[in-house]
GROMACS .gro file of C-alpha atoms in nm:
model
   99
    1UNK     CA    1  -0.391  -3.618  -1.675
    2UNK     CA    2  -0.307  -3.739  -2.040
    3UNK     CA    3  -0.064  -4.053  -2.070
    4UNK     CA    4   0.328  -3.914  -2.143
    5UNK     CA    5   0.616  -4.057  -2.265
    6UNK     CA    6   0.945  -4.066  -2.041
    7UNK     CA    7   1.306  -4.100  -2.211
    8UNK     CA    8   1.618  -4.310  -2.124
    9UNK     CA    9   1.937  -4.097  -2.091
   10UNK     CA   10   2.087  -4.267  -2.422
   11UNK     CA   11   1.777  -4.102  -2.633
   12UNK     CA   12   1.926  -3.759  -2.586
   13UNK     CA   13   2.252  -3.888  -2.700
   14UNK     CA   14   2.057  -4.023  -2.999
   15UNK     CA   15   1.887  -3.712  -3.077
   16UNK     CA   16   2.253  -3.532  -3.029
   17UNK     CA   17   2.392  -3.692  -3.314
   18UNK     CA   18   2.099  -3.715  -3.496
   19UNK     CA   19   2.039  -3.321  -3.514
   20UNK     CA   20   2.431  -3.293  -3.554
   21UNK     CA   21   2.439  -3.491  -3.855
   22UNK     CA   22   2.185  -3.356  -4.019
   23UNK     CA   23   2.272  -3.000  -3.907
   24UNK     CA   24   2.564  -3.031  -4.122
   25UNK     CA   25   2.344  -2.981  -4.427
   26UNK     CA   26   2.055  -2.762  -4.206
   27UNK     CA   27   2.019  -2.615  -3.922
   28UNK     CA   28   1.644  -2.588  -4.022
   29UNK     CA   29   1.597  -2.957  -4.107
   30UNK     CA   30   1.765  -3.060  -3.814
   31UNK     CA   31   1.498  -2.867  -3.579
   32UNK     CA   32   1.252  -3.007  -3.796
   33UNK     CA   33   1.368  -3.366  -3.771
   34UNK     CA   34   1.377  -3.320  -3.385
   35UNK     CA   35   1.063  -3.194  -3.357
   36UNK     CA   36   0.825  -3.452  -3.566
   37UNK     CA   37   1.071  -3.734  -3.361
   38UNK     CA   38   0.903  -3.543  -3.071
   39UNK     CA   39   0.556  -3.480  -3.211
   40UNK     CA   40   0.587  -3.932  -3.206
   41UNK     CA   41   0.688  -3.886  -2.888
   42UNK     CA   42   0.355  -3.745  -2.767
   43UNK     CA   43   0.132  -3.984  -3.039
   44UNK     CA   44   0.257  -4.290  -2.923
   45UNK     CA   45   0.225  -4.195  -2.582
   46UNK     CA   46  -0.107  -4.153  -2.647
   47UNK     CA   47  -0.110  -4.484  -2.843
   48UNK     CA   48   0.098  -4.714  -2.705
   49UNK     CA   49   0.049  -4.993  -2.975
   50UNK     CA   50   0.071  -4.805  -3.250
   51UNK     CA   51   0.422  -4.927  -3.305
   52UNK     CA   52   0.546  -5.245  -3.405
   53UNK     CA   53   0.616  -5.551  -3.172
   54UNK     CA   54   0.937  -5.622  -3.176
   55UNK     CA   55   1.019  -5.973  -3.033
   56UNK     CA   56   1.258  -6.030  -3.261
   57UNK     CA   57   1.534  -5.773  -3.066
   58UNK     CA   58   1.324  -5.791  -2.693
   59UNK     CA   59   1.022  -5.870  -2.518
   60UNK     CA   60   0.779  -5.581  -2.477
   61UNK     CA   61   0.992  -5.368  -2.731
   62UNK     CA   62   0.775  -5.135  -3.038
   63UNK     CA   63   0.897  -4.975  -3.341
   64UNK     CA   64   0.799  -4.682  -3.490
   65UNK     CA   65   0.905  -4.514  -3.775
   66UNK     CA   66   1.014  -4.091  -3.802
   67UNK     CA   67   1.151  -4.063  -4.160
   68UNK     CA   68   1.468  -4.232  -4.179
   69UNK     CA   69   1.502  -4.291  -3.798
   70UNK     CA   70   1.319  -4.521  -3.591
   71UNK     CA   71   1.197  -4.513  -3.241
   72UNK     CA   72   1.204  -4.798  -3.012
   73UNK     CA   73   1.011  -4.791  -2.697
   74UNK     CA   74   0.816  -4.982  -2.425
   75UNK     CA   75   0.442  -4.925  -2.353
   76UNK     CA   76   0.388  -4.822  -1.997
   77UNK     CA   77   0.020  -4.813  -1.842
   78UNK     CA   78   0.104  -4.447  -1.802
   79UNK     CA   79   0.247  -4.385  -2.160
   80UNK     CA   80   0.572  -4.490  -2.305
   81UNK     CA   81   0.897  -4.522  -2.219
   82UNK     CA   82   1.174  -4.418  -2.535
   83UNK     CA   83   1.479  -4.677  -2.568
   84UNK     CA   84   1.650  -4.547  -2.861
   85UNK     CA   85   1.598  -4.331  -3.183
   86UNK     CA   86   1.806  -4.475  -3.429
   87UNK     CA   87   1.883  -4.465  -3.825
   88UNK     CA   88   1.642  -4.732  -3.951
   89UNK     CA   89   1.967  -4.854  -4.189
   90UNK     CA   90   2.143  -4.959  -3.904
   91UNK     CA   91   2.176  -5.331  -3.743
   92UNK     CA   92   1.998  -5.374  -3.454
   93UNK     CA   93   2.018  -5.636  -3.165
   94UNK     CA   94   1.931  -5.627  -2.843
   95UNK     CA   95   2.228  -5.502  -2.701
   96UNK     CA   96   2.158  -5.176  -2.863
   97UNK     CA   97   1.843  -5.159  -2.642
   98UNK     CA   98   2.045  -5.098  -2.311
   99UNK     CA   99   1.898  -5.229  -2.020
   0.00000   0.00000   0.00000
């Protein structure tokens, strides 16, 4: 059995809003958006440290850029586990990062 990546509850909310946002342009973009986020998903679970440490918001955190969005997650010994998937404009501490 391949590593796999597991989600908090607040990256569905992210990828809510990001699909609605974008949606308002495209309906096609939007799925398209969603689905490389996703295709990440599955890489980085895969490759856990292919992302970027990211001591600077919390211990054991990565980065990974989708586009405009980034995706924050912790390596497992399983796979990953997704944070957040947020606009890579916005400010971001740790109390973004839930717990």
């Amino acid at each position: 059995m391949g590593n796999r990546f597991r989600k908090r509850e607040q990256v569905d909310v992210d990828l809510d809003a990001i699909w609605s946002f974008i949606a308002l342009d495209s309906v096609d973009a939007a799925h398209r958006q969603i689905d490389r986020i996703g295709d990440v998903f599955e890489m980085l679970a895969q490759n856990p440290l292919a992302g970027r440490q990211r001591v600077d918001i919390q211990r054991g955190l990565r980065s990974f850029p989708v586009g405009s969005y980034v995706i924050f997650y912790v390596p497992l010994p399983d796979g990953i586990e997704v944070v957040r998937v947020m606009h890579g404009r916005q400010d971001i501490d740790a109390d973004d990062m839930g717990s």
